[in-house]
Amino acid sequence: MQSSTAVRAATWLRDTQPAGITTLARDLSLSRTSVENALAVLEGHDLVVGVPGRPHGAGRPARHFAFHAASGLVAGIDIGVYSLRVVVADLAGTTMVASTSEGVDPSLGPAEQLDVVIRQLRDTLAGLDPRQLRAIGISLPGIVDGAGNVVASVIFPTWVGFDLVGELGDRFGCPVVIDNGVRLATVAEHHMGSGRRFDDVLYLSVGARVAAGLILGGQPRRGAHNVAGDIGRVAFRGINERTGQIRWRCANTAKKVFELARGHDAQAMRELSEFIDELGRGIATVVMAIDPAVVVIGGGMSLADEELLDPLRESMQRHIGLPLGLPVIASRLGAEAAVHGALIFAFTQCAGQIYKVGPLPPPTITPMTERRLPQ
């Protein structure tokens, strides 16, 4: 079914620039009456505002219309043990404010953990009107079903069966959507990061654990049982089979192992080489199953950049044994991928509630460092 005229006009104004009725009618292939009616609907929902047009010759300049991005807010939250991240964007996708704090203590009960999240969101919204919040997207570690229920989580097991969507929605009076953090990081890399030019993306988060996310045919892959991408515990040997935790022998963290290897520590160099080769073998197995157009490496270990990527490419190529010419590149968004994925997820899943007139496609998300300048 074709999008409504109001949705088409709102999307054009949001993603392009202020325009008059004549321009909108021409670019949308609509009559002036249809555009006028659509603009009246959008004004009624506070989605557009009138702005002065540019004068052309004598007389009053024609009235122009601009998308009213400031009329609402959408939030993304990434919940983890080591960090809790929040981003809040306007209706055009421009990030207005962002914050990062210490993570959520997994030993707390679910209500106490939720209080930590709520406090962080409220602190981030300070200076903004929380009543403008129209949707919240949540990223967390665990298996989440299509209805937003946490089915399993090694890290936050007490959230299994806890109504996180309902509790958070009641506190802020807006819809809340939840999904797996690595899947949402994959969504962000596809929407605005290293995978944005590709329809088939394999995203690997390599940090304390190994997990994957898939974009196939331009859409995130959930799978029949909501576990697509949960490969760390089964695809890579030497990883804890219950938690997916990477086991290191010569140091406690990957960062320390890399530091020792740079200092030519023989044990660290051997362990790192073995790990990267095993990682390459596991990725090669997934690559041969889905044949992606690109592999994006994220997670904390991606900070090693070419120290990881160069030998990983060599290992993958050796295990695949075919001249695929498959790009293996680092994440563009790094640690910010999951929180931006949560924001995009909220825009995607709650578009009707956010924009009121119908399901606009998600906007291009503009981080604070790349905020659009006034025309």
Short mmCIF file of N, CA, C and O in Angstrom, two decimals, residues 8-96:
data_model
loop_
_atom_site.label_atom_id
_atom_site.label_comp_id
_atom_site.label_asym_id
_atom_site.label_seq_id
_atom_site.Cartn_x
_atom_site.Cartn_y
_atom_site.Cartn_z
N ARG A 8 4.44 11.02 3.11
CA ARG A 8 5.39 11.36 2.05
C ARG A 8 5.88 12.80 2.21
O ARG A 8 7.09 13.08 2.09
N ALA A 9 4.97 13.73 2.50
CA ALA A 9 5.36 15.12 2.67
C ALA A 9 6.25 15.30 3.91
O ALA A 9 7.26 16.02 3.87
N ALA A 10 5.90 14.62 5.00
CA ALA A 10 6.70 14.73 6.22
C ALA A 10 8.10 14.17 6.01
O ALA A 10 9.10 14.76 6.44
N THR A 11 8.19 13.04 5.32
CA THR A 11 9.50 12.44 5.07
C THR A 11 10.35 13.34 4.19
O THR A 11 11.55 13.53 4.45
N TRP A 12 9.75 13.94 3.17
CA TRP A 12 10.49 14.83 2.27
C TRP A 12 11.01 16.03 3.05
O TRP A 12 12.20 16.38 2.92
N LEU A 13 10.17 16.66 3.85
CA LEU A 13 10.60 17.85 4.60
C LEU A 13 11.63 17.49 5.67
O LEU A 13 12.58 18.25 5.90
N ARG A 14 11.46 16.34 6.30
CA ARG A 14 12.42 15.93 7.34
C ARG A 14 13.79 15.66 6.76
O ARG A 14 14.83 16.05 7.34
N ASP A 15 13.84 15.01 5.60
CA ASP A 15 15.11 14.53 5.06
C ASP A 15 15.72 15.45 4.02
O ASP A 15 16.82 15.19 3.54
N THR A 16 15.00 16.52 3.66
CA THR A 16 15.53 17.42 2.63
C THR A 16 15.75 18.82 3.20
O THR A 16 16.77 19.09 3.81
N GLN A 17 14.78 19.69 3.02
CA GLN A 17 14.93 21.08 3.48
C GLN A 17 13.56 21.74 3.44
O GLN A 17 12.61 21.19 2.87
N PRO A 18 13.41 22.91 4.08
CA PRO A 18 12.13 23.62 3.99
C PRO A 18 11.75 23.89 2.53
O PRO A 18 12.62 24.09 1.66
N ALA A 19 10.46 23.86 2.26
CA ALA A 19 10.02 24.04 0.88
C ALA A 19 8.61 24.60 0.87
O ALA A 19 7.86 24.52 1.85
N GLY A 20 8.25 25.17 -0.27
CA GLY A 20 6.91 25.68 -0.47
C GLY A 20 6.02 24.63 -1.11
O GLY A 20 6.46 23.55 -1.51
N ILE A 21 4.75 24.98 -1.24
CA ILE A 21 3.77 24.04 -1.79
C ILE A 21 4.11 23.66 -3.23
O ILE A 21 4.00 22.49 -3.61
N THR A 22 4.56 24.62 -4.02
CA THR A 22 4.88 24.33 -5.42
C THR A 22 5.99 23.29 -5.53
O THR A 22 5.90 22.34 -6.32
N THR A 23 7.05 23.47 -4.73
CA THR A 23 8.17 22.53 -4.76
C THR A 23 7.73 21.14 -4.31
O THR A 23 8.08 20.12 -4.94
N LEU A 24 6.95 21.08 -3.23
CA LEU A 24 6.49 19.79 -2.74
C LEU A 24 5.60 19.09 -3.77
O LEU A 24 5.73 17.88 -4.00
N ALA A 25 4.69 19.85 -4.37
CA ALA A 25 3.79 19.26 -5.37
C ALA A 25 4.59 18.70 -6.55
O ALA A 25 4.31 17.60 -7.05
N ARG A 26 5.60 19.45 -6.99
CA ARG A 26 6.42 18.99 -8.12
C ARG A 26 7.24 17.76 -7.75
O ARG A 26 7.22 16.75 -8.47
N ASP A 27 7.94 17.79 -6.61
CA ASP A 27 8.85 16.70 -6.27
C ASP A 27 8.13 15.44 -5.82
O ASP A 27 8.66 14.33 -5.96
N LEU A 28 6.91 15.60 -5.30
CA LEU A 28 6.14 14.43 -4.87
C LEU A 28 5.11 13.99 -5.91
O LEU A 28 4.37 13.03 -5.68
N SER A 29 5.07 14.71 -7.03
CA SER A 29 4.11 14.41 -8.11
C SER A 29 2.68 14.40 -7.58
O SER A 29 1.90 13.46 -7.81
N LEU A 30 2.34 15.48 -6.87
CA LEU A 30 1.01 15.62 -6.28
C LEU A 30 0.39 16.94 -6.72
O LEU A 30 1.09 17.87 -7.15
N SER A 31 -0.91 17.05 -6.58
CA SER A 31 -1.57 18.32 -6.85
C SER A 31 -1.34 19.28 -5.67
O SER A 31 -1.05 18.85 -4.55
N ARG A 32 -1.50 20.56 -5.93
CA ARG A 32 -1.35 21.55 -4.86
C ARG A 32 -2.37 21.30 -3.76
O ARG A 32 -2.06 21.44 -2.57
N THR A 33 -3.58 20.91 -4.13
CA THR A 33 -4.62 20.66 -3.13
C THR A 33 -4.21 19.51 -2.21
O THR A 33 -4.39 19.58 -0.99
N SER A 34 -3.65 18.45 -2.79
CA SER A 34 -3.22 17.30 -1.99
C SER A 34 -2.11 17.71 -1.02
O SER A 34 -2.11 17.30 0.15
N VAL A 35 -1.19 18.53 -1.49
CA VAL A 35 -0.10 18.99 -0.63
C VAL A 35 -0.65 19.89 0.48
O VAL A 35 -0.26 19.77 1.65
N GLU A 36 -1.56 20.80 0.13
CA GLU A 36 -2.14 21.68 1.13
C GLU A 36 -2.87 20.88 2.21
O GLU A 36 -2.75 21.17 3.41
N ASN A 37 -3.60 19.86 1.81
CA ASN A 37 -4.29 19.01 2.77
C ASN A 37 -3.31 18.25 3.66
O ASN A 37 -3.52 18.12 4.88
N ALA A 38 -2.24 17.75 3.05
CA ALA A 38 -1.24 17.02 3.83
C ALA A 38 -0.55 17.94 4.84
O ALA A 38 -0.34 17.56 6.00
N LEU A 39 -0.24 19.15 4.42
CA LEU A 39 0.41 20.10 5.33
C LEU A 39 -0.51 20.48 6.48
O LEU A 39 -0.05 20.68 7.62
N ALA A 40 -1.79 20.57 6.21
CA ALA A 40 -2.75 20.87 7.28
C ALA A 40 -2.74 19.74 8.32
O ALA A 40 -2.80 19.99 9.54
N VAL A 41 -2.68 18.50 7.86
CA VAL A 41 -2.61 17.36 8.78
C VAL A 41 -1.32 17.42 9.60
O VAL A 41 -1.33 17.23 10.82
N LEU A 42 -0.21 17.70 8.93
CA LEU A 42 1.08 17.74 9.61
C LEU A 42 1.14 18.88 10.62
O LEU A 42 1.70 18.73 11.71
N GLU A 43 0.57 20.02 10.26
CA GLU A 43 0.53 21.13 11.22
C GLU A 43 -0.32 20.76 12.43
O GLU A 43 0.01 21.13 13.57
N GLY A 44 -1.40 20.02 12.21
CA GLY A 44 -2.24 19.60 13.31
C GLY A 44 -1.53 18.69 14.30
O GLY A 44 -1.88 18.64 15.48
N HIS A 45 -0.52 17.96 13.81
CA HIS A 45 0.28 17.08 14.68
C HIS A 45 1.61 17.73 15.07
O HIS A 45 2.48 17.05 15.63
N ASP A 46 1.76 19.02 14.81
CA ASP A 46 2.97 19.77 15.16
C ASP A 46 4.23 19.19 14.52
O ASP A 46 5.31 19.23 15.10
N LEU A 47 4.06 18.65 13.31
CA LEU A 47 5.21 18.09 12.60
C LEU A 47 5.83 19.06 11.62
O LEU A 47 6.96 18.83 11.16
N VAL A 48 5.12 20.10 11.24
CA VAL A 48 5.69 21.13 10.38
C VAL A 48 5.33 22.50 10.93
O VAL A 48 4.33 22.66 11.64
N VAL A 49 6.16 23.46 10.60
CA VAL A 49 5.91 24.86 10.97
C VAL A 49 6.15 25.72 9.73
O VAL A 49 6.97 25.38 8.87
N GLY A 50 5.43 26.83 9.65
CA GLY A 50 5.64 27.77 8.55
C GLY A 50 6.89 28.59 8.78
O GLY A 50 7.18 29.02 9.91
N VAL A 51 7.65 28.80 7.73
CA VAL A 51 8.85 29.64 7.79
C VAL A 51 8.86 30.57 6.59
O VAL A 51 8.24 30.26 5.56
N PRO A 52 9.52 31.72 6.70
CA PRO A 52 9.56 32.63 5.55
C PRO A 52 10.29 32.00 4.36
O PRO A 52 11.32 31.34 4.52
N GLY A 53 9.74 32.20 3.18
CA GLY A 53 10.41 31.75 1.96
C GLY A 53 11.33 32.82 1.43
O GLY A 53 11.39 33.95 1.93
N ARG A 54 12.07 32.46 0.42
CA ARG A 54 12.98 33.42 -0.20
C ARG A 54 12.20 34.31 -1.16
O ARG A 54 11.40 33.82 -1.96
N PRO A 55 12.41 35.62 -1.07
CA PRO A 55 11.67 36.52 -1.97
C PRO A 55 12.12 36.37 -3.42
O PRO A 55 13.29 36.15 -3.70
N HIS A 56 11.17 36.43 -4.32
CA HIS A 56 11.46 36.38 -5.76
C HIS A 56 10.70 37.55 -6.40
O HIS A 56 9.50 37.45 -6.67
N GLY A 57 11.41 38.63 -6.63
CA GLY A 57 10.78 39.80 -7.24
C GLY A 57 9.91 40.54 -6.24
O GLY A 57 10.06 40.43 -5.03
N ALA A 58 8.96 41.30 -6.74
CA ALA A 58 8.11 42.12 -5.89
C ALA A 58 7.07 41.26 -5.20
O ALA A 58 6.72 40.17 -5.64
N GLY A 59 6.56 41.75 -4.10
CA GLY A 59 5.49 41.06 -3.38
C GLY A 59 6.01 40.21 -2.24
O GLY A 59 7.22 40.02 -2.06
N ARG A 60 5.07 39.72 -1.46
CA ARG A 60 5.40 38.91 -0.29
C ARG A 60 5.93 37.54 -0.73
O ARG A 60 5.36 36.91 -1.64
N PRO A 61 7.02 37.04 -0.10
CA PRO A 61 7.55 35.72 -0.48
C PRO A 61 6.56 34.61 -0.15
O PRO A 61 5.78 34.72 0.81
N ALA A 62 6.56 33.57 -0.95
CA ALA A 62 5.66 32.44 -0.71
C ALA A 62 6.01 31.76 0.60
O ALA A 62 7.18 31.70 1.02
N ARG A 63 4.98 31.27 1.29
CA ARG A 63 5.21 30.62 2.57
C ARG A 63 5.88 29.27 2.35
O ARG A 63 5.50 28.50 1.46
N HIS A 64 6.87 28.99 3.17
CA HIS A 64 7.54 27.72 3.14
C HIS A 64 7.20 26.94 4.42
O HIS A 64 6.73 27.52 5.41
N PHE A 65 7.49 25.65 4.37
CA PHE A 65 7.21 24.79 5.52
C PHE A 65 8.48 24.01 5.87
O PHE A 65 9.20 23.55 4.98
N ALA A 66 8.74 23.89 7.17
CA ALA A 66 9.90 23.15 7.66
C ALA A 66 9.44 22.05 8.60
O ALA A 66 8.43 22.19 9.31
N PHE A 67 10.16 20.96 8.60
CA PHE A 67 9.86 19.87 9.53
C PHE A 67 10.18 20.33 10.94
O PHE A 67 11.25 20.89 11.22
N HIS A 68 9.26 20.10 11.87
CA HIS A 68 9.42 20.57 13.25
C HIS A 68 10.07 19.45 14.08
O HIS A 68 9.42 18.76 14.85
N ALA A 69 11.38 19.31 13.91
CA ALA A 69 12.11 18.22 14.58
C ALA A 69 12.07 18.34 16.09
O ALA A 69 12.12 17.33 16.80
N ALA A 70 11.96 19.55 16.60
CA ALA A 70 12.03 19.77 18.05
C ALA A 70 10.73 19.45 18.77
O ALA A 70 10.65 19.59 20.00
N SER A 71 9.71 18.99 18.04
CA SER A 71 8.43 18.73 18.68
C SER A 71 8.38 17.42 19.45
O SER A 71 7.41 17.13 20.15
N GLY A 72 9.42 16.60 19.35
CA GLY A 72 9.43 15.33 20.06
C GLY A 72 10.84 14.79 20.22
O GLY A 72 11.79 15.28 19.59
N LEU A 73 10.97 13.79 21.08
CA LEU A 73 12.26 13.18 21.37
C LEU A 73 12.14 11.66 21.31
O LEU A 73 11.08 11.09 21.61
N VAL A 74 13.23 11.00 20.95
CA VAL A 74 13.32 9.54 20.95
C VAL A 74 14.63 9.17 21.63
O VAL A 74 15.66 9.81 21.39
N ALA A 75 14.60 8.15 22.48
CA ALA A 75 15.80 7.77 23.24
C ALA A 75 16.25 6.36 22.89
O ALA A 75 15.44 5.48 22.60
N GLY A 76 17.56 6.16 22.94
CA GLY A 76 18.16 4.84 22.84
C GLY A 76 18.99 4.60 24.09
O GLY A 76 19.68 5.51 24.57
N ILE A 77 18.93 3.38 24.63
CA ILE A 77 19.66 3.03 25.85
C ILE A 77 20.37 1.70 25.62
O ILE A 77 19.76 0.74 25.14
N ASP A 78 21.65 1.66 25.94
CA ASP A 78 22.43 0.42 25.86
C ASP A 78 22.83 0.03 27.28
O ASP A 78 23.61 0.73 27.93
N ILE A 79 22.30 -1.10 27.74
CA ILE A 79 22.52 -1.54 29.12
C ILE A 79 23.58 -2.63 29.14
O ILE A 79 23.45 -3.65 28.47
N GLY A 80 24.62 -2.40 29.91
CA GLY A 80 25.68 -3.39 30.04
C GLY A 80 26.26 -3.40 31.43
O GLY A 80 25.93 -2.55 32.27
N VAL A 81 27.14 -4.34 31.69
CA VAL A 81 27.79 -4.45 32.99
C VAL A 81 28.86 -3.37 33.15
O VAL A 81 29.04 -2.82 34.24
N TYR A 82 29.54 -3.05 32.06
CA TYR A 82 30.66 -2.12 32.16
C TYR A 82 30.28 -0.69 31.83
O TYR A 82 30.99 0.25 32.20
N SER A 83 29.18 -0.49 31.14
CA SER A 83 28.74 0.87 30.81
C SER A 83 27.24 0.90 30.59
O SER A 83 26.63 -0.11 30.22
N LEU A 84 26.67 2.07 30.83
CA LEU A 84 25.26 2.34 30.56
C LEU A 84 25.24 3.61 29.72
O LEU A 84 25.67 4.67 30.17
N ARG A 85 24.78 3.49 28.48
CA ARG A 85 24.82 4.60 27.53
C ARG A 85 23.40 5.02 27.15
O ARG A 85 22.53 4.17 26.97
N VAL A 86 23.22 6.33 27.00
CA VAL A 86 21.93 6.89 26.61
C VAL A 86 22.16 7.92 25.52
O VAL A 86 23.09 8.75 25.62
N VAL A 87 21.36 7.89 24.46
CA VAL A 87 21.33 8.98 23.48
C VAL A 87 19.88 9.41 23.30
O VAL A 87 18.97 8.58 23.34
N VAL A 88 19.69 10.70 23.15
CA VAL A 88 18.36 11.25 22.92
C VAL A 88 18.42 12.10 21.67
O VAL A 88 19.27 12.99 21.55
N ALA A 89 17.53 11.83 20.72
CA ALA A 89 17.52 12.54 19.43
C ALA A 89 16.18 13.22 19.23
O ALA A 89 15.16 12.85 19.82
N ASP A 90 16.19 14.25 18.37
CA ASP A 90 14.93 14.87 17.98
C ASP A 90 14.28 14.03 16.88
O ASP A 90 14.79 12.97 16.50
N LEU A 91 13.16 14.50 16.36
CA LEU A 91 12.40 13.69 15.41
C LEU A 91 13.06 13.58 14.04
O LEU A 91 12.65 12.76 13.22
N ALA A 92 14.10 14.39 13.79
CA ALA A 92 14.85 14.28 12.55
C ALA A 92 16.10 13.42 12.71
O ALA A 92 16.86 13.26 11.75
N GLY A 93 16.31 12.87 13.91
CA GLY A 93 17.44 11.99 14.13
C GLY A 93 18.71 12.67 14.61
O GLY A 93 19.73 12.01 14.77
N THR A 94 18.66 13.97 14.87
CA THR A 94 19.85 14.67 15.37
C THR A 94 19.97 14.44 16.87
O THR A 94 19.04 14.72 17.63
N THR A 95 21.11 13.92 17.30
CA THR A 95 21.30 13.65 18.72
C THR A 95 21.39 14.97 19.49
O THR A 95 22.23 15.82 19.19
N MET A 96 20.52 15.12 20.46
CA MET A 96 20.48 16.33 21.27
C MET A 96 21.39 16.24 22.49
O MET A 96 22.00 17.21 22.90
#
